[in-house]
Short mmCIF file of N, CA and C in Angstrom, two decimals:
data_model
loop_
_atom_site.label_atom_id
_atom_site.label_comp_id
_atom_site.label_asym_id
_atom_site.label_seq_id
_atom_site.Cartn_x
_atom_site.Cartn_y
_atom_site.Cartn_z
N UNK A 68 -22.60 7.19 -18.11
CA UNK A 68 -21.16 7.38 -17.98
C UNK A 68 -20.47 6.29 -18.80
N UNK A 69 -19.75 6.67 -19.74
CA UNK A 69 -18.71 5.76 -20.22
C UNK A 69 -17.79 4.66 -19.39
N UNK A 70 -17.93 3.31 -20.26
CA UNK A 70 -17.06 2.34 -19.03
C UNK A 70 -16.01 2.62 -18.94
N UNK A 71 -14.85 3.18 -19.57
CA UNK A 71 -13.47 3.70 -18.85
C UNK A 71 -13.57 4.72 -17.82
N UNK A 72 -14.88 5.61 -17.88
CA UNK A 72 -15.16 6.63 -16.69
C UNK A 72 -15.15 5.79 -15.62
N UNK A 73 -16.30 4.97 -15.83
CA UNK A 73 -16.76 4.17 -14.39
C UNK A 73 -15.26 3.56 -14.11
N UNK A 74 -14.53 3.25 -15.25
CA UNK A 74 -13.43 1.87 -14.29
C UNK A 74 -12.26 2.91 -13.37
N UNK A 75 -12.46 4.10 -13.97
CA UNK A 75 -11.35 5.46 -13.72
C UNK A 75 -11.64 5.83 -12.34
N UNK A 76 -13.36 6.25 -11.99
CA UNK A 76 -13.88 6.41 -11.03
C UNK A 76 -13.39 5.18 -9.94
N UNK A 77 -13.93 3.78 -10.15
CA UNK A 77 -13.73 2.65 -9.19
C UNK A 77 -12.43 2.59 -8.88
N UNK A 78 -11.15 2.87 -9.31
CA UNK A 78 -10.08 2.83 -9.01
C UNK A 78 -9.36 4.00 -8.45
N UNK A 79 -9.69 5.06 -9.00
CA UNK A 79 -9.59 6.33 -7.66
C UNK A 79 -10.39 5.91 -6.52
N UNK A 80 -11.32 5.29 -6.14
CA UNK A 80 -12.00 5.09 -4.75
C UNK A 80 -11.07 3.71 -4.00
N UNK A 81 -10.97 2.83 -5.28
CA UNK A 81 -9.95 1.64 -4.52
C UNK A 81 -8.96 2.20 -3.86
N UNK A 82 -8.08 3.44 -4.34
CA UNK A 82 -6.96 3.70 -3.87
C UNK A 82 -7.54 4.39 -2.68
N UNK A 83 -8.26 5.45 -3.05
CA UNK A 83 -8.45 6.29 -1.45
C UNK A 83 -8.61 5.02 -0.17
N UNK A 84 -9.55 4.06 -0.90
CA UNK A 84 -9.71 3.00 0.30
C UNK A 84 -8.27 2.97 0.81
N UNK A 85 -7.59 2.05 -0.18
CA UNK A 85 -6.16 1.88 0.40
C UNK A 85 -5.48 2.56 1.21
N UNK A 86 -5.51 3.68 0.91
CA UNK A 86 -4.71 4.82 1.42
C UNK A 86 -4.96 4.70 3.04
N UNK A 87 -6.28 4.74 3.33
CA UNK A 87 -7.21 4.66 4.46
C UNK A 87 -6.99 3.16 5.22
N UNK A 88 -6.77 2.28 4.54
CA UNK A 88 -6.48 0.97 4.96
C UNK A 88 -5.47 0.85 5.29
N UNK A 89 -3.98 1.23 4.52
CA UNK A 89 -3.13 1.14 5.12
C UNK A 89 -2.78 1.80 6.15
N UNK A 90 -3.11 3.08 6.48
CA UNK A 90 -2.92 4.22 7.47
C UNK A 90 -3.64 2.95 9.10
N UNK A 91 -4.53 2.66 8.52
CA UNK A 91 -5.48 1.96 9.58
C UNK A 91 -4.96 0.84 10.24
N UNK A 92 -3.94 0.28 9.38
CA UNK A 92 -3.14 -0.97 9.84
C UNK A 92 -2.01 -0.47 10.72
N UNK A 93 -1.60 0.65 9.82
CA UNK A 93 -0.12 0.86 10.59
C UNK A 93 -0.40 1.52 12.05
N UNK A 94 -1.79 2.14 12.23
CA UNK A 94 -2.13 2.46 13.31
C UNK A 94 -2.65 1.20 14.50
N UNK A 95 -2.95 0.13 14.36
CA UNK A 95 -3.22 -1.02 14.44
C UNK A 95 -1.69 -1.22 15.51
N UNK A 96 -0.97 -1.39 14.24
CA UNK A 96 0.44 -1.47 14.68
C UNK A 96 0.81 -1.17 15.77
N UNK A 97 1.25 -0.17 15.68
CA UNK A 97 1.44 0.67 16.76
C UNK A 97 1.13 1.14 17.38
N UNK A 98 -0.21 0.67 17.96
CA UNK A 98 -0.76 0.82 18.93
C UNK A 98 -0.45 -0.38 20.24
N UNK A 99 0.00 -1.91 19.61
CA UNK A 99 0.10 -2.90 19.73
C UNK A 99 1.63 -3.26 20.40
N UNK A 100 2.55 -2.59 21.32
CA UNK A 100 3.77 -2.71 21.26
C UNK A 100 4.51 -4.42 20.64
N UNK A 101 3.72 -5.28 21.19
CA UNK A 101 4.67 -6.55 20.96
C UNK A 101 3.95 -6.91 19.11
N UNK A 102 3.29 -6.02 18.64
CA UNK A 102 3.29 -6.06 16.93
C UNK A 102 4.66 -5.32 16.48
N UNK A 103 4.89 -4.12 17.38
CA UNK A 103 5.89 -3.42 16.77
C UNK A 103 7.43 -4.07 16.81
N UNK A 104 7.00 -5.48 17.16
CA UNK A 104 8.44 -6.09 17.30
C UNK A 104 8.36 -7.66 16.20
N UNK A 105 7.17 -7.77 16.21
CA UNK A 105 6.81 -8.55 14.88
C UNK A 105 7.42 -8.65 13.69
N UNK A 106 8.63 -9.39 13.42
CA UNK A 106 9.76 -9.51 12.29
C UNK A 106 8.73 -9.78 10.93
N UNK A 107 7.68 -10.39 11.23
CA UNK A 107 6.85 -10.90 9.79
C UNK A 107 6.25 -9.89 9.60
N UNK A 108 5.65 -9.77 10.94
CA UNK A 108 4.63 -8.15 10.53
C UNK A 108 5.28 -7.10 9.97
N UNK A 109 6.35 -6.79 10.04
CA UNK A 109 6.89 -5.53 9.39
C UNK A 109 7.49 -5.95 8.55
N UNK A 110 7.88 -6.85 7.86
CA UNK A 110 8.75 -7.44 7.00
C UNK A 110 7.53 -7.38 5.63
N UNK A 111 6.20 -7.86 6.54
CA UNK A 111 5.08 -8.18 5.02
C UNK A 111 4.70 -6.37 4.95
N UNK A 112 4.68 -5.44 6.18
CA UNK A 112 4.59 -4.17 6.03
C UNK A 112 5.01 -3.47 4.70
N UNK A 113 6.70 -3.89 5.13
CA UNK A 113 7.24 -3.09 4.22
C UNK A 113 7.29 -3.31 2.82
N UNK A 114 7.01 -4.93 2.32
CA UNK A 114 6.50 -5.23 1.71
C UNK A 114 5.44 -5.04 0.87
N UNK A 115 4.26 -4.59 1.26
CA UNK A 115 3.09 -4.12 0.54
C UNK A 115 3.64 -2.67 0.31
N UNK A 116 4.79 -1.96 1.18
CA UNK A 116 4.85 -0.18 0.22
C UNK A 116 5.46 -0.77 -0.67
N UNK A 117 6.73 -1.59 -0.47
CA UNK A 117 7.87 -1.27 -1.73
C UNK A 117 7.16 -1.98 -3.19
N UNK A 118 6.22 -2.84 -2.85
CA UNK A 118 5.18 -3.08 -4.36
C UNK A 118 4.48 -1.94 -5.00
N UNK A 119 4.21 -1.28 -3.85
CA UNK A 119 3.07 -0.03 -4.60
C UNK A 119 4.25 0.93 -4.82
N UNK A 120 5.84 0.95 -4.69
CA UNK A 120 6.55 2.30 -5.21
C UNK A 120 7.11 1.46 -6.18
N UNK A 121 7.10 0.32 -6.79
CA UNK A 121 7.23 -0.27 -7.84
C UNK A 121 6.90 -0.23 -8.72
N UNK A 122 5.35 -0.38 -8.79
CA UNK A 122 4.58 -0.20 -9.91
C UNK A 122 4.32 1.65 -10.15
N UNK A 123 4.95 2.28 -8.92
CA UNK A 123 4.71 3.53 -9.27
C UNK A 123 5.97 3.56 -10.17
N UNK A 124 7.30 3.48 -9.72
CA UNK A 124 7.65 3.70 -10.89
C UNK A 124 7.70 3.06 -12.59
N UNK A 125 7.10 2.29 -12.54
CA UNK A 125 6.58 1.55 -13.61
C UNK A 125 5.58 2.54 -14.57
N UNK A 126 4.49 2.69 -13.86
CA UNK A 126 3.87 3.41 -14.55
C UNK A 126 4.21 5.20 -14.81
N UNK A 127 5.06 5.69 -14.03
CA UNK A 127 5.67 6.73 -14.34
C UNK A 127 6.60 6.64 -15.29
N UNK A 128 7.15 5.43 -16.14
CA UNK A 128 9.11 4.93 -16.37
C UNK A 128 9.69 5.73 -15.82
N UNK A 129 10.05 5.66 -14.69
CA UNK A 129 11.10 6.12 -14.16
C UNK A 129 12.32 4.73 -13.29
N UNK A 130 12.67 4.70 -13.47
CA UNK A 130 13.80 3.82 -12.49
C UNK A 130 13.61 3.41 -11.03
N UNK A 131 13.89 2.07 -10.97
CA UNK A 131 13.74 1.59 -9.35
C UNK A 131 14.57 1.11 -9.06
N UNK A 132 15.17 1.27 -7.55
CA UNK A 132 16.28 1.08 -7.01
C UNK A 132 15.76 0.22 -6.44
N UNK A 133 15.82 -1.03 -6.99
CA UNK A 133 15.56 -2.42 -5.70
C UNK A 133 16.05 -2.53 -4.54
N UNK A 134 17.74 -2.30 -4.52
CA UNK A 134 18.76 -2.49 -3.88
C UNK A 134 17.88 -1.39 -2.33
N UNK A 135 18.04 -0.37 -2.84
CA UNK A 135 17.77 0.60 -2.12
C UNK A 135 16.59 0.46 -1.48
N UNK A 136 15.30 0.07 -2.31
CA UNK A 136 13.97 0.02 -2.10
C UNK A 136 13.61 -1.24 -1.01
N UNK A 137 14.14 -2.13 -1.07
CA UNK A 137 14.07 -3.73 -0.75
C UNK A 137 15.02 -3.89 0.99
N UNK A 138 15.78 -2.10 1.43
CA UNK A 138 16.58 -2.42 2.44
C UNK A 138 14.82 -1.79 3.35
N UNK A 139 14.54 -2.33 4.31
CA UNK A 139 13.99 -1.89 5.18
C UNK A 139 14.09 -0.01 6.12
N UNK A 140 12.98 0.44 6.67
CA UNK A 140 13.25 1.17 7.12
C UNK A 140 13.65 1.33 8.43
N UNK A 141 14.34 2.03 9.14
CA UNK A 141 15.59 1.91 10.15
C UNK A 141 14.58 2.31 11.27
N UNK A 142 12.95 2.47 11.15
CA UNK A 142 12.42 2.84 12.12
C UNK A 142 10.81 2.43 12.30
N UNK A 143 10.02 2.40 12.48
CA UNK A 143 8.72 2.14 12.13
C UNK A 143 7.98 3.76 12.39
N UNK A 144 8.53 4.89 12.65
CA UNK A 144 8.04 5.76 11.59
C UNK A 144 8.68 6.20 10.52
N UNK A 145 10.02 5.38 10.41
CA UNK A 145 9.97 6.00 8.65
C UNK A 145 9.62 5.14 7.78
N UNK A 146 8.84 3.77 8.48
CA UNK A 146 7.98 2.66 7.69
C UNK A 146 6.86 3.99 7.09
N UNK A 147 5.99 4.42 8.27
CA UNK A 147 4.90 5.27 7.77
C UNK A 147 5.27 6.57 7.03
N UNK A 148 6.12 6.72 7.24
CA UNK A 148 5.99 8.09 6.66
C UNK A 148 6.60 7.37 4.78
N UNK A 149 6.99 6.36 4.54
CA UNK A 149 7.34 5.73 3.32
C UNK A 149 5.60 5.69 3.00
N UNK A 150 4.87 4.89 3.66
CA UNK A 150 3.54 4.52 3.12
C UNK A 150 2.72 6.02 2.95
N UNK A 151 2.88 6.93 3.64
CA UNK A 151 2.09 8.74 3.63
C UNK A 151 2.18 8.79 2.29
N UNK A 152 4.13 9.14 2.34
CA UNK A 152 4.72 9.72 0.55
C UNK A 152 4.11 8.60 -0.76
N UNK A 153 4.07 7.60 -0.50
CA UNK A 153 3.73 6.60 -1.46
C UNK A 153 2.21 6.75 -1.52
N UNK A 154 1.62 7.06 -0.69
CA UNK A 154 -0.06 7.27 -1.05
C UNK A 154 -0.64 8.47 -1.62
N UNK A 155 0.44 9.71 -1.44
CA UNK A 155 0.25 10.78 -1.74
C UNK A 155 0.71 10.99 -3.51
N UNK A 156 1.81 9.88 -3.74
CA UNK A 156 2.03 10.22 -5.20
C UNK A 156 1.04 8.87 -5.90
N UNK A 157 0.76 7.98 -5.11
CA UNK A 157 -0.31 7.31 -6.03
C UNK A 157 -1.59 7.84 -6.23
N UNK A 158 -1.95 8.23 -4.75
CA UNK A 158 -3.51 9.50 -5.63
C UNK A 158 -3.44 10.18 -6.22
N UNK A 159 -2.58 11.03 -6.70
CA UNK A 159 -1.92 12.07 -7.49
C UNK A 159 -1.87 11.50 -8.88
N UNK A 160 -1.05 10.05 -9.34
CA UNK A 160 -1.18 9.37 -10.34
C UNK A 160 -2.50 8.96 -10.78
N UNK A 161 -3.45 8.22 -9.58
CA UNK A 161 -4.62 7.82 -10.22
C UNK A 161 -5.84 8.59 -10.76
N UNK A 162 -5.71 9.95 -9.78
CA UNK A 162 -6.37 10.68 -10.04
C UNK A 162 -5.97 11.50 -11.48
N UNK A 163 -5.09 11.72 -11.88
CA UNK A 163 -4.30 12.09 -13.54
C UNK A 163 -4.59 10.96 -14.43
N UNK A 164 -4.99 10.09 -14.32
CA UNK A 164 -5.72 8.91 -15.16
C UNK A 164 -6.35 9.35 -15.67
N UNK A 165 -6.08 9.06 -17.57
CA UNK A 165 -7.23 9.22 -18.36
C UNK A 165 -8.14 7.86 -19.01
N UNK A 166 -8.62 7.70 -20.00
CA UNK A 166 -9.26 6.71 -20.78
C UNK A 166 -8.33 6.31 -21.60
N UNK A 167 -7.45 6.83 -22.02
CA UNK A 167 -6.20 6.29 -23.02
C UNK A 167 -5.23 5.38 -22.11
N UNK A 168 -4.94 6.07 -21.27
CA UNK A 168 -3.89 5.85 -20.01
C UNK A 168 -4.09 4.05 -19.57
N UNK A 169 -5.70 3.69 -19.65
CA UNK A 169 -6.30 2.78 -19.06
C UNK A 169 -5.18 1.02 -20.25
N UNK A 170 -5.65 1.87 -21.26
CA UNK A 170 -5.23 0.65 -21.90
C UNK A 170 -3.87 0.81 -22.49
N UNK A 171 -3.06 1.77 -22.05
CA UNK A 171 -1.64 1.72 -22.17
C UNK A 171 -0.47 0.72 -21.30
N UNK A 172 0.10 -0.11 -22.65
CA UNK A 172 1.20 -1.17 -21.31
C UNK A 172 2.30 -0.21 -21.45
N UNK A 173 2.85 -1.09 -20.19
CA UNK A 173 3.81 -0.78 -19.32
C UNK A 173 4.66 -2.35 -18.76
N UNK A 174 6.03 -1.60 -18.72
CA UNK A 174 6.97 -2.96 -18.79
C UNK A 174 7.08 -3.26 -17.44
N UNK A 175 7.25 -4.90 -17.08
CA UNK A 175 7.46 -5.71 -15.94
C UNK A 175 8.25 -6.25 -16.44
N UNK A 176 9.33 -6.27 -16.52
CA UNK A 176 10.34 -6.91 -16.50
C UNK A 176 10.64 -8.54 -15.95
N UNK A 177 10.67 -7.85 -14.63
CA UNK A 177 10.69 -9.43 -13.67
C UNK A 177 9.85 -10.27 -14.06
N UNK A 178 8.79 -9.83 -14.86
CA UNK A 178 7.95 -11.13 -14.87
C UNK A 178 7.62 -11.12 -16.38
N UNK A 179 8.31 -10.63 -17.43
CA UNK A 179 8.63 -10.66 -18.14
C UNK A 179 6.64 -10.74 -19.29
N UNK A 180 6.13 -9.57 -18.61
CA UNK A 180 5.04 -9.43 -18.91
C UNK A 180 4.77 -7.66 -19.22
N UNK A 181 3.92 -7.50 -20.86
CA UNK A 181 3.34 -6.32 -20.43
C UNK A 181 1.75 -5.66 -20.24
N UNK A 182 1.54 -5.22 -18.75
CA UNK A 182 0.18 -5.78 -18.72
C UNK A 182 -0.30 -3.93 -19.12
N UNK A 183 -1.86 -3.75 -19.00
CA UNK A 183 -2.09 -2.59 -19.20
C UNK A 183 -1.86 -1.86 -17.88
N UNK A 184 -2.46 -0.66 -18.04
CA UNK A 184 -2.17 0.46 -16.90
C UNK A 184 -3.49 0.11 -15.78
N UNK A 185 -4.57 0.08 -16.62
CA UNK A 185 -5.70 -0.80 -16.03
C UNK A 185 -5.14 -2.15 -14.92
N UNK A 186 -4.82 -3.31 -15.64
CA UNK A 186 -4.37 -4.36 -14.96
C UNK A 186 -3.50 -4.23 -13.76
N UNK A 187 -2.58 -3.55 -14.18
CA UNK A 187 -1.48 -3.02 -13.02
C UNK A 187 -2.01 -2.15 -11.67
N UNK A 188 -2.94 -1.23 -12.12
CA UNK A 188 -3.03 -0.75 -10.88
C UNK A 188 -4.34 -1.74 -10.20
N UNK A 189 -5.03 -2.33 -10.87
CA UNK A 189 -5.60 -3.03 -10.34
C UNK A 189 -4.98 -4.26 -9.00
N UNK A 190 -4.12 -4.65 -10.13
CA UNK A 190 -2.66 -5.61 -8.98
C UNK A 190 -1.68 -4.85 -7.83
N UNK A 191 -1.89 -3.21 -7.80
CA UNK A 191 -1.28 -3.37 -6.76
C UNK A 191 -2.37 -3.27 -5.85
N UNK A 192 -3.67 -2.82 -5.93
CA UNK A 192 -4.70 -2.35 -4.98
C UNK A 192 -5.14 -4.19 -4.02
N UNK A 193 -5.17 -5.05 -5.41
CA UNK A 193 -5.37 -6.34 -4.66
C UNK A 193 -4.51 -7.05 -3.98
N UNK A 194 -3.13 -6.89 -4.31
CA UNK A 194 -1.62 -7.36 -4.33
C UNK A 194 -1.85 -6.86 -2.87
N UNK A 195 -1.54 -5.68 -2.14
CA UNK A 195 -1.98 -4.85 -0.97
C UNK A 195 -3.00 -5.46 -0.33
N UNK A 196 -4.36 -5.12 -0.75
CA UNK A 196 -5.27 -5.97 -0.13
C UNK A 196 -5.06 -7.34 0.77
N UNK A 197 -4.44 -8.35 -0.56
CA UNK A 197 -3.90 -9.67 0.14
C UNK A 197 -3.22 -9.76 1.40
N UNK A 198 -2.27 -8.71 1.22
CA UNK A 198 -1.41 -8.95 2.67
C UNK A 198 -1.98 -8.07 3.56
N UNK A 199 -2.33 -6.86 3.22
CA UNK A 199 -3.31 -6.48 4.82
C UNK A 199 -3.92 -7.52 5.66
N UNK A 200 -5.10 -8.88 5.01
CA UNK A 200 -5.39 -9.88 4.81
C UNK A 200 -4.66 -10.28 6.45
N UNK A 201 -3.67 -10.92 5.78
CA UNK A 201 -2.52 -11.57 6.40
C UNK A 201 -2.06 -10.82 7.75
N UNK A 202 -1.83 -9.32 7.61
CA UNK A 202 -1.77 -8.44 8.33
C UNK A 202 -2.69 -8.95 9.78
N UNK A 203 -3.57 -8.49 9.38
CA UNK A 203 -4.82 -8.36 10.32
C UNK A 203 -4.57 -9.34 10.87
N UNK A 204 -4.70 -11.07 10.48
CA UNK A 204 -4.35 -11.94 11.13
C UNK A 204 -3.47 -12.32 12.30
N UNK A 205 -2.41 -11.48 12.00
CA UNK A 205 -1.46 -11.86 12.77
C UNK A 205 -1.38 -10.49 13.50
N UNK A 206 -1.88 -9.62 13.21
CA UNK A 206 -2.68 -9.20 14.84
C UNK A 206 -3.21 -9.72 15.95
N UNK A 207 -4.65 -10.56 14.90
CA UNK A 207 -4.64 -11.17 15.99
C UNK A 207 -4.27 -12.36 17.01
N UNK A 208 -2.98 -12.52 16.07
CA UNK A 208 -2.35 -13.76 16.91
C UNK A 208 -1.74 -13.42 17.84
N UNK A 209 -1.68 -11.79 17.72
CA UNK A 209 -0.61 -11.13 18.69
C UNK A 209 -1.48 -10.77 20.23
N UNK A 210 -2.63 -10.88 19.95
CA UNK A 210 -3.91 -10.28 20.79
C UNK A 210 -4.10 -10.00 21.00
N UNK A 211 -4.67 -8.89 19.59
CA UNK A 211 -5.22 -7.40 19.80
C UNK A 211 -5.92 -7.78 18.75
N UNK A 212 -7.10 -7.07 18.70
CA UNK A 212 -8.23 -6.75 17.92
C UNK A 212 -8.01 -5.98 16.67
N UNK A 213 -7.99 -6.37 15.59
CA UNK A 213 -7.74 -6.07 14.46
C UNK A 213 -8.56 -4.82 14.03
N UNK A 214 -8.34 -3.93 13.67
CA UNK A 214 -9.35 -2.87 12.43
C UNK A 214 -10.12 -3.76 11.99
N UNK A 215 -11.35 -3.56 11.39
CA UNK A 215 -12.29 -3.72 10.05
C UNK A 215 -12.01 -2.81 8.47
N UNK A 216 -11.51 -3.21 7.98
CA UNK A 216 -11.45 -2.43 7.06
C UNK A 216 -11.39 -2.51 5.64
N UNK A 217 -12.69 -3.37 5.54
CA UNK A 217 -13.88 -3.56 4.45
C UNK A 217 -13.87 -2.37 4.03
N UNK A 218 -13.73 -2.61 2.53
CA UNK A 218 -14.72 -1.40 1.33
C UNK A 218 -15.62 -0.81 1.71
N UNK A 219 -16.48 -1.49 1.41
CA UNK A 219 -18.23 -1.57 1.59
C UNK A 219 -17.86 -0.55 2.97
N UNK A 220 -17.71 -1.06 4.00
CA UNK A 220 -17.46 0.01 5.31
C UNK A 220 -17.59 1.25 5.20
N UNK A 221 -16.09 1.19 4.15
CA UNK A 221 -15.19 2.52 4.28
C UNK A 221 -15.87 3.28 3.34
N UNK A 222 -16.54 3.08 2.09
CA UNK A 222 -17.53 3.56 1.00
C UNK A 222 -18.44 4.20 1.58
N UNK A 223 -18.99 4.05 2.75
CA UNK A 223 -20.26 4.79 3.57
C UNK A 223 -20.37 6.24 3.35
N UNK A 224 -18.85 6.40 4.06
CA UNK A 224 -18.63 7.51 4.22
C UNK A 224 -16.96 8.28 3.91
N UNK A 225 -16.48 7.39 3.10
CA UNK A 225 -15.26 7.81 2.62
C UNK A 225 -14.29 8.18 3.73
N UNK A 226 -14.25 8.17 4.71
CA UNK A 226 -13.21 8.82 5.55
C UNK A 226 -11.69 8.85 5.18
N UNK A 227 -11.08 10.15 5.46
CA UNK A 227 -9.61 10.37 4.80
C UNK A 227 -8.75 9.56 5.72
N UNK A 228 -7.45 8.92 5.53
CA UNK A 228 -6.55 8.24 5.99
C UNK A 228 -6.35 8.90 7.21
N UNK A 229 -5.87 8.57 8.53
CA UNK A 229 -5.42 8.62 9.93
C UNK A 229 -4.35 7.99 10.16
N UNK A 230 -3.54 8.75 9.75
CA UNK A 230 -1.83 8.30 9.69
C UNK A 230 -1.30 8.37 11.39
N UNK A 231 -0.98 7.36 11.76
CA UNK A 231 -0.25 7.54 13.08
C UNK A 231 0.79 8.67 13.22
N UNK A 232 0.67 9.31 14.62
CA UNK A 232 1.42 10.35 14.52
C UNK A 232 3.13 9.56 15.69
N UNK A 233 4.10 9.95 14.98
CA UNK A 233 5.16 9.81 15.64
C UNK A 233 5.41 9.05 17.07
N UNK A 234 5.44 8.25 17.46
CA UNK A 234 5.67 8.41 19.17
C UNK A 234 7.08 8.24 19.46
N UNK A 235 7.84 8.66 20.01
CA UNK A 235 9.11 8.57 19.73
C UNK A 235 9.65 7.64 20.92
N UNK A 236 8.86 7.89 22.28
CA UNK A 236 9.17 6.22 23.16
C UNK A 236 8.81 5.04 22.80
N UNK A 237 7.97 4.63 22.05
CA UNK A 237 8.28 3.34 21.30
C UNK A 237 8.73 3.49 20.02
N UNK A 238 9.92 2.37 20.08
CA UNK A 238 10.60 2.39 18.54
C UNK A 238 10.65 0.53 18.08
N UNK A 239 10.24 0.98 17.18
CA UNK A 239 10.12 -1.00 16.59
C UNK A 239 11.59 -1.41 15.90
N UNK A 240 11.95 -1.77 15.86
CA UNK A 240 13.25 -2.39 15.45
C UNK A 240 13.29 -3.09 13.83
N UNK A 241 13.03 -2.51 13.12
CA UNK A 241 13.10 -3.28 11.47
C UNK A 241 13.37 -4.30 11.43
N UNK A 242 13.17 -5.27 10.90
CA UNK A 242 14.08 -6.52 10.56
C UNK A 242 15.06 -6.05 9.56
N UNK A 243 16.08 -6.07 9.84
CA UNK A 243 17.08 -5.68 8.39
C UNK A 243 17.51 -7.30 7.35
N UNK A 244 17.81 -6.72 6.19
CA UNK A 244 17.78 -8.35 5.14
C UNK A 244 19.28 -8.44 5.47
#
């Protein structure tokens, strides 16, 4: 297999991980009532989507509404249902990845860098990673037992994301900026 295959392949599986990781946290969450009141915890939450709808629109050029993107969501399920839609158009993107695609830049502005398409999605999969990281932690400061949700794990057997479903008697309170 050609190395842009293999790097094409490893990064469609990073994301499915993700996809699966984040679903796994937010279920974590909310399972946890005094997490769902956690100003950091949902603050770094919302945080790891509005990076990954960043670089989505980056690598689409399409336009990002910081303003808009950067206000929190008014609920902690329309936290998840932001992270569903955002996982559903990033597999969609990664999986439309070609070998050209890999070494095509794309503008960052803010940081006044242009990295490839490669590099970038690489940074949001680790960028994410990091704060799940953090995530988990402060689970368990909250004291509850964190997910596992190692690669290597989740690679076994690939399992598809388990998105929390709605509960509408607990509601978490956003931190608003």
């Amino acid at each position: 297999m050609p190395y842009h295959s293999c790097v094409i392949t490893l990064l469609q599986s990073l994301y499915s991980h993700q996809s699966w990781a984040d679903a796994a946290i937010l279920s974590a969450v909310q399972s946890h009532p005094e997490s769902l009141h956690d100003e950091w915890l949902l603050k770094t939450l919302h945080h790891i989507v509005m990076v990954q709808r960043l670089f989505l629109s980056r690598f689409a050029d399409r336009p990002f509404d910081a303003a808009k993107e950067s206000q929190p969501p008014q609920s902690f399920d329309q936290l998840i249902h932001l992270f569903q839609a955002t996982h559903e158009e990033e597999l969609a993107f990664v999986h439309g990845v070609s070998e050209v695609d890999l070494g095509r830049r794309f503008e960052l502005p803010f940081l006044k860098t242009q990295p490839t398409f490669a590099e970038g999605l690489t940074q949001v999969v680790m960028h994410s990673q990091n704060h799940r990281g953090q995530c988990l932690s402060r689970l368990r400061e909250n004291g509850t037992k964190p997910p596992t949700l190692d690669y290597i794990l989740w690679a076994k057997d690939r399992p598809a994301p388990l998105w929390p479903k709605p509960l509408p008697e607990i509601r978490a309170t956003m931190p608003q900026e």
